[in-house]
Tab-separated table of C-alpha atoms and ligand atoms in Angstrom:
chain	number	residue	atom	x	y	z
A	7	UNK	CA	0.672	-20.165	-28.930
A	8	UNK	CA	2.362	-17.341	-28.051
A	9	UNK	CA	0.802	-14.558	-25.793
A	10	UNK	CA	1.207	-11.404	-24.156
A	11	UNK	CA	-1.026	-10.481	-21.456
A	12	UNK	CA	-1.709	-6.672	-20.270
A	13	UNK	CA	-3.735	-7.009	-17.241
A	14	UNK	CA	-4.811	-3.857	-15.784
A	15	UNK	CA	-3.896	-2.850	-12.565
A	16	UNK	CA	-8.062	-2.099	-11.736
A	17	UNK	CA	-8.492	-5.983	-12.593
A	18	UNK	CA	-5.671	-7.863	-10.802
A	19	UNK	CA	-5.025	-5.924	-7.592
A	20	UNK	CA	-8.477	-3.562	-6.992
A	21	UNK	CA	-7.835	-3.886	-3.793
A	22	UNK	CA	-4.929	-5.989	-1.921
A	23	UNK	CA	-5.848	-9.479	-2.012
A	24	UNK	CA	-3.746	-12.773	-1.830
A	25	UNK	CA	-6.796	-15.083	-2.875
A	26	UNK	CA	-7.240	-12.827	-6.022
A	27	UNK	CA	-4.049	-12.888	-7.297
A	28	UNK	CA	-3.561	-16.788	-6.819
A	29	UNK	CA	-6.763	-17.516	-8.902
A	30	UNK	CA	-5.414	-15.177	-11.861
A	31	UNK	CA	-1.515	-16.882	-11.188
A	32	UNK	CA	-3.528	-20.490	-11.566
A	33	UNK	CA	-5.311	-19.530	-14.906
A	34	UNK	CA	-1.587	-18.669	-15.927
A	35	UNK	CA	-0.334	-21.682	-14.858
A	36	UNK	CA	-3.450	-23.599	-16.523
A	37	UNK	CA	-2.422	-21.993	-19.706
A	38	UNK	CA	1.611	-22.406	-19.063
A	39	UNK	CA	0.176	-26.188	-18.749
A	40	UNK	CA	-1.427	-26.319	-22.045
A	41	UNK	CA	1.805	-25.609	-23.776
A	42	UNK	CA	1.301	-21.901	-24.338
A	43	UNK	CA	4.306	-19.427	-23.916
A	44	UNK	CA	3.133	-16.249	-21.875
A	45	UNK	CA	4.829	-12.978	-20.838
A	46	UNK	CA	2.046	-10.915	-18.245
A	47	UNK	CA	2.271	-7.016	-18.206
A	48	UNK	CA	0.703	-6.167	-15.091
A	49	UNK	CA	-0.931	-2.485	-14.466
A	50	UNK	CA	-0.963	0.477	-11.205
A	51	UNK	CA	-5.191	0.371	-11.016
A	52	UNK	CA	-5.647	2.092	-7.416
A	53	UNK	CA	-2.416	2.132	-6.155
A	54	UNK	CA	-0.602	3.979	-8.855
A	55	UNK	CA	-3.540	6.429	-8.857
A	56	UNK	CA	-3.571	7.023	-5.181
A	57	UNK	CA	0.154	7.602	-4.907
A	58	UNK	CA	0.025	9.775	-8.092
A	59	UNK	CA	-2.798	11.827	-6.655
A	60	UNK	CA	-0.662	12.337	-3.770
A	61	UNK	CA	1.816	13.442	-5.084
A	62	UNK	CA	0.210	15.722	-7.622
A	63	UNK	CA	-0.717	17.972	-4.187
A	64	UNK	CA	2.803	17.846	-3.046
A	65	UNK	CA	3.570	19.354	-6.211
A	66	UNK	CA	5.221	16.981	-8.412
A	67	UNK	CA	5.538	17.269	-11.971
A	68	UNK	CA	4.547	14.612	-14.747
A	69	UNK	CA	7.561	12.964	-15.038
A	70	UNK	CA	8.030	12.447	-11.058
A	71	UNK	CA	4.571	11.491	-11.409
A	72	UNK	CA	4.920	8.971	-14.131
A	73	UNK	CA	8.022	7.231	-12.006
A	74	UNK	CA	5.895	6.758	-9.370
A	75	UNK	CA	2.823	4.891	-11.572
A	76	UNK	CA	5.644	2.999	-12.851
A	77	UNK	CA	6.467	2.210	-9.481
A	78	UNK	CA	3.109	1.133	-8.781
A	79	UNK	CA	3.139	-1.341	-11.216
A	80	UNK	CA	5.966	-3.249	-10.112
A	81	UNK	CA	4.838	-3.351	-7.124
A	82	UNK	CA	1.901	-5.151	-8.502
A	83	UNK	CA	3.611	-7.383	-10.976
A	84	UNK	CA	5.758	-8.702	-8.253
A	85	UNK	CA	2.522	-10.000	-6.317
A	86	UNK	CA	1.715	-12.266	-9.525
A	87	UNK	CA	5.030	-13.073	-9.367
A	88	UNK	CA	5.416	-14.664	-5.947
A	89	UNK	CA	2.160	-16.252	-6.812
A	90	UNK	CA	3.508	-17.836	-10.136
A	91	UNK	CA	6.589	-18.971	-7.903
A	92	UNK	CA	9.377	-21.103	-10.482
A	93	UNK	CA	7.493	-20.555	-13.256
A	94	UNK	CA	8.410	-16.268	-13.578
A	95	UNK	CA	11.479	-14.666	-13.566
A	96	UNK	CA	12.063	-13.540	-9.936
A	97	UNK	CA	11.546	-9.748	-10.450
A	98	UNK	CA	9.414	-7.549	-12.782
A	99	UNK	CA	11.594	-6.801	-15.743
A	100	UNK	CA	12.307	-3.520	-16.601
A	101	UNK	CA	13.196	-3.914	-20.452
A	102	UNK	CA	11.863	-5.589	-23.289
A	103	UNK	CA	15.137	-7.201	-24.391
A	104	UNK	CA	15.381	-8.865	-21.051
A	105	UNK	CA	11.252	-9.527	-20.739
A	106	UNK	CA	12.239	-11.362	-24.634
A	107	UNK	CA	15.544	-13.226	-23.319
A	108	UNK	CA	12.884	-14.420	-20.024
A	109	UNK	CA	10.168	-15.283	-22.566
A	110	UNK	CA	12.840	-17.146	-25.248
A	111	UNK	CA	14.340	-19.099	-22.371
A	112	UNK	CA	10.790	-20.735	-21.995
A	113	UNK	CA	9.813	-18.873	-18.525
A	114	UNK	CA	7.539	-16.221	-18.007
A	115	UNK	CA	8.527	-12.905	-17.745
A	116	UNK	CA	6.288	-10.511	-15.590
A	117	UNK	CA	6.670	-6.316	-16.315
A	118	UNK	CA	5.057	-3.686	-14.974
A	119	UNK	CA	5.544	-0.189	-16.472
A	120	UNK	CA	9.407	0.942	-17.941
A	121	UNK	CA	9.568	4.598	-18.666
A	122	UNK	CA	7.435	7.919	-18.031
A	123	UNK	CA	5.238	8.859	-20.640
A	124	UNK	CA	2.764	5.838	-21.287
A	125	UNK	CA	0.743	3.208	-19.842
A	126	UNK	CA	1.642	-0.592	-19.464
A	127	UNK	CA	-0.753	-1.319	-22.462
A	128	UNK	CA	2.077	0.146	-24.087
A	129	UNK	CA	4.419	-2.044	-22.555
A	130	UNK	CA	2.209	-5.281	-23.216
A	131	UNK	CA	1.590	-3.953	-26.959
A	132	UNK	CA	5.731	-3.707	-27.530
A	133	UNK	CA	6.506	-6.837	-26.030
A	134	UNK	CA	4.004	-8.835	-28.087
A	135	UNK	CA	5.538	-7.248	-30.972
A	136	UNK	CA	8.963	-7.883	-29.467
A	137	UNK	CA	8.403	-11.626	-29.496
A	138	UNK	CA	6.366	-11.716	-32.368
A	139	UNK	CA	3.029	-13.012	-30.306
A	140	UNK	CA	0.327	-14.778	-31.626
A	141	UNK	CA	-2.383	-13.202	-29.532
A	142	UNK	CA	-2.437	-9.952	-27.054
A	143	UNK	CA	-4.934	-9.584	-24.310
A	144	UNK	CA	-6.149	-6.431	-22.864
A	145	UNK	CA	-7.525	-8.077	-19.818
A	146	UNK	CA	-9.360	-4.781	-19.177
A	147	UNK	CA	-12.195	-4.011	-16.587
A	148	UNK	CA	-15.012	-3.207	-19.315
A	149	UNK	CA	-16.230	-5.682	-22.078
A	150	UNK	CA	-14.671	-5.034	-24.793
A	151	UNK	CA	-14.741	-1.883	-27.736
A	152	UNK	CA	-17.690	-0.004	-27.666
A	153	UNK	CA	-18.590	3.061	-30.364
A	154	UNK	CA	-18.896	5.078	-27.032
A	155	UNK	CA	-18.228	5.484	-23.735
A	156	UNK	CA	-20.322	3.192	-21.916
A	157	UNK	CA	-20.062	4.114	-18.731
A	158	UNK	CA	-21.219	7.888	-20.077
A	159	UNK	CA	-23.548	7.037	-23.284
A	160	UNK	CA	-26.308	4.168	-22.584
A	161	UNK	CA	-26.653	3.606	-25.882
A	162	UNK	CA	-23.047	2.685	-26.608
A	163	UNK	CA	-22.474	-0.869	-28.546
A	164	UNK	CA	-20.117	-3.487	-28.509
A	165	UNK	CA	-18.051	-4.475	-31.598
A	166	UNK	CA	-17.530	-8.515	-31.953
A	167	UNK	CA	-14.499	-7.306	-34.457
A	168	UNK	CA	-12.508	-4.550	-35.557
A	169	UNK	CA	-9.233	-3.701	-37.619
A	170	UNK	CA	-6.555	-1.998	-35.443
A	171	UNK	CA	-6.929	0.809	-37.805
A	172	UNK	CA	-10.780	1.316	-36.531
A	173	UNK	CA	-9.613	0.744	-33.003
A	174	UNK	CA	-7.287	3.973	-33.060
A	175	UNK	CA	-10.019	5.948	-34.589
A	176	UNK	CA	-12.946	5.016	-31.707
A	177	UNK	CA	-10.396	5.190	-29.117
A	178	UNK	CA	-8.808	8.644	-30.461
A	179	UNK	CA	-12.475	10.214	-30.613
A	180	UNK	CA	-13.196	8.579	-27.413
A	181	UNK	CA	-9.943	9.922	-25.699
A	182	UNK	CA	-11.113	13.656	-26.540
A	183	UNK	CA	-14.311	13.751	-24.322
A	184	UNK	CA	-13.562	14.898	-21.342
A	185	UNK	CA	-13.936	12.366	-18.000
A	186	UNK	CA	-13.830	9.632	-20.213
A	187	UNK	CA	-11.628	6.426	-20.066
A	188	UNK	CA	-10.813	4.593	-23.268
A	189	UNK	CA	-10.514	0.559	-22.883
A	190	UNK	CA	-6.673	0.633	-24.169
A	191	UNK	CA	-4.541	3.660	-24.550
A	192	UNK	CA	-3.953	5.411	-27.160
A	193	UNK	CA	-0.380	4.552	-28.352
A	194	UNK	CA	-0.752	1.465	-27.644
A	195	UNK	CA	-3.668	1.344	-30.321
A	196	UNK	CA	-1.116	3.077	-32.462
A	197	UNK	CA	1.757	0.447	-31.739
A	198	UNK	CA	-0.734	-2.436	-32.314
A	199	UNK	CA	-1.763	-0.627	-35.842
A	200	UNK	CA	1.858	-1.210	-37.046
A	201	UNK	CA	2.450	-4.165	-35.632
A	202	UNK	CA	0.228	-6.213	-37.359
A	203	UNK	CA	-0.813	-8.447	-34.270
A	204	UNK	CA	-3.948	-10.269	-33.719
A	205	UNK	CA	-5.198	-9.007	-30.370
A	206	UNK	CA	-8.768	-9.418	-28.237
A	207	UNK	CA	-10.145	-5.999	-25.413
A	208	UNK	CA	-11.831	-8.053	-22.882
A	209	UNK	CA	-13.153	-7.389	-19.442
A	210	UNK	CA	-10.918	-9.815	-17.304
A	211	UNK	CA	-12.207	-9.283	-13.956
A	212	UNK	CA	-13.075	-12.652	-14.129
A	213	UNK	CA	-9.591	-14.293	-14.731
A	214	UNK	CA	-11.080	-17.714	-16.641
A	215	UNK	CA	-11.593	-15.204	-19.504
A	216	UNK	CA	-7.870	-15.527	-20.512
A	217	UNK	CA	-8.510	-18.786	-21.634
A	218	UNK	CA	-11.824	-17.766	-23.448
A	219	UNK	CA	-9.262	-15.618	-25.207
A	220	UNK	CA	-7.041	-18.000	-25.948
A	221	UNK	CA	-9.510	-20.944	-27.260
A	222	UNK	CA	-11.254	-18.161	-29.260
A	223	UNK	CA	-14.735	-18.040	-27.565
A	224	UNK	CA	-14.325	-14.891	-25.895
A	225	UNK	CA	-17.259	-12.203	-24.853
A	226	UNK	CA	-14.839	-9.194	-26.079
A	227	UNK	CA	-13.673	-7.646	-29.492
A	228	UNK	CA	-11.283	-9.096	-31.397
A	229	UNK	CA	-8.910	-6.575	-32.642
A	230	UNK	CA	-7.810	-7.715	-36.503
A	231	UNK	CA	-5.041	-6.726	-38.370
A	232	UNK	CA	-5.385	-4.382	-41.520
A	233	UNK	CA	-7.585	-6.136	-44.529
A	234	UNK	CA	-4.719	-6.421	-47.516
B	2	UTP	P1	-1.188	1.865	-15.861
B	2	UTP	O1	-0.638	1.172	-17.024
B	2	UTP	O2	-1.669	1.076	-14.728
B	2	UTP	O3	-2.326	2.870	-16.361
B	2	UTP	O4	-0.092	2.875	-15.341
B	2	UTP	P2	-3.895	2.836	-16.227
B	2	UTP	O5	-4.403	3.290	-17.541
B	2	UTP	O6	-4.220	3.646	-15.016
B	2	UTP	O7	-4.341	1.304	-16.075
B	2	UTP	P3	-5.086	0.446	-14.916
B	2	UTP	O8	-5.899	1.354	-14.027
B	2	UTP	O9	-3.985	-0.243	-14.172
B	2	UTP	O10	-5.933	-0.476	-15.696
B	2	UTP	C1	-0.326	3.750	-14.254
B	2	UTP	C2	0.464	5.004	-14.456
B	2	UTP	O11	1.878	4.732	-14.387
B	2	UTP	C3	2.599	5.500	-15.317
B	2	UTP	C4	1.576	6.427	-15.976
B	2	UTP	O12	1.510	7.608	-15.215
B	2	UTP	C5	0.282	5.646	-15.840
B	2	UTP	O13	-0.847	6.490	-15.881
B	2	UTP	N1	3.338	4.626	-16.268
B	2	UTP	C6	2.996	3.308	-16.400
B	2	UTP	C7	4.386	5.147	-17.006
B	2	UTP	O14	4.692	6.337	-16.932
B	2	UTP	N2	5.087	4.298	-17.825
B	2	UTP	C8	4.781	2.996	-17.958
B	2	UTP	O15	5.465	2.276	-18.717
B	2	UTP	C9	3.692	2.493	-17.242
């Protein structure tokens, strides 16, 4: 099978920690094993938020700011990539043509962010359709797609399944309250729309999830394409 992963930055790197990446790089490599053709997009979580934050107070402006989350991200994707070793291109790629030619050539490209203006679920969303994958993962740090914020409304609930279509609508509506944080950003929900790609929002804090994903026995929601 082919799949994209967008791990969050929040979920892979919370904090700086060897032990944590290896365990995510070995469910990678479990799934590598099983004959399965990845490409990871990896996300800023902290980091990119701290620096941005910073340099928001020193005055820079959203593009500056943007470069610098970007930055972030590569500097996470290259931890997963000195974990994965042989198996990953030696350096976070910075295009999707080169991400596919990685991917094609059988090994597995790592990204983190490209250009200013969107998040890497963006990224992960456009590379899946790039190479035409048979699954995308949001390997987010909630549970899946709720009708609410749940972190702000306890009597949000979970869907089990959704069309893409849906998904833009909940995540639009959700996107519009102020202080709240959808599960997968907005274009991206837009890119996956027209894409047509099967796709699963899952919390992957705990890494073994990717595989849950994969063999279809996931806790998250699986994202479906349009009904004809
Ligand atoms: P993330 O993709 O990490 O955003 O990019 P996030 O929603 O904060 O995700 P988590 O916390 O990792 O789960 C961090 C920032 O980097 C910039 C944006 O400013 C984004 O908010 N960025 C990232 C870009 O401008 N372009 C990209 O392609 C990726």
């Amino acid at each position: 099978m082919n799949v994209i992963v967008s791990i969050g930055g929040s979920v892979l790197v919370p904090t700086v920690d060897a032990a944590r990446v290896e365990v995510y790089a070995s469910v990678v490599e479990q799934l590598d094993d099983a004959g399965h053709d990845l490409g990871i997009v990896v996300g800023g979580g902290p980091t990119a938020r701290e620096y941005i934050g910073a340099a928001r107070e020193l005055g820079g402006n959203e593009v500056e700011l943007d470069q610098i989350g970007v930055a972030a991200t590569r500097l996470n994707a290259r931890l997963l990539v000195a974990a994965l070793g042989d198996r990953a291109a030696p350096e976070p790629l910075q295009t999707h043509n080169r991400a596919k030619e990685v991917f094609t050539h059988g090994d597995i490209p790592v990204m983190g962010g490209t250009v200013a203006g969107h998040t890497t679920d963006a990224v992960a969303t456009a590379l899946a359709e790039h190479v035409d994958a048979d699954l995308l993962i949001y390997a987010t740090s909630v549970d899946g797609v709720f009708d609410a914020d749940p972190g702000q409304d306890d009597d949000a609930s979970k869907f089990e399944s959704m069309t893409a279509g849906e998904l833009v609508d909940v995540v639009s509506s959700i996107e519009l309250a102020a202080g709240s944080n959808a599960p997968v950003d907005l274009l991206a929900t837009k890119l996956l729309q027209r894409s047509g790609l099967r796709a699963v929002v899952l919390d992957g804090t705990d890494p073994a999830a990717l595989v849950d994903a994969v063999d279809g026995t996931h806790d998250g929601t699986d994202i479906v394409p349009r009904q004809s």
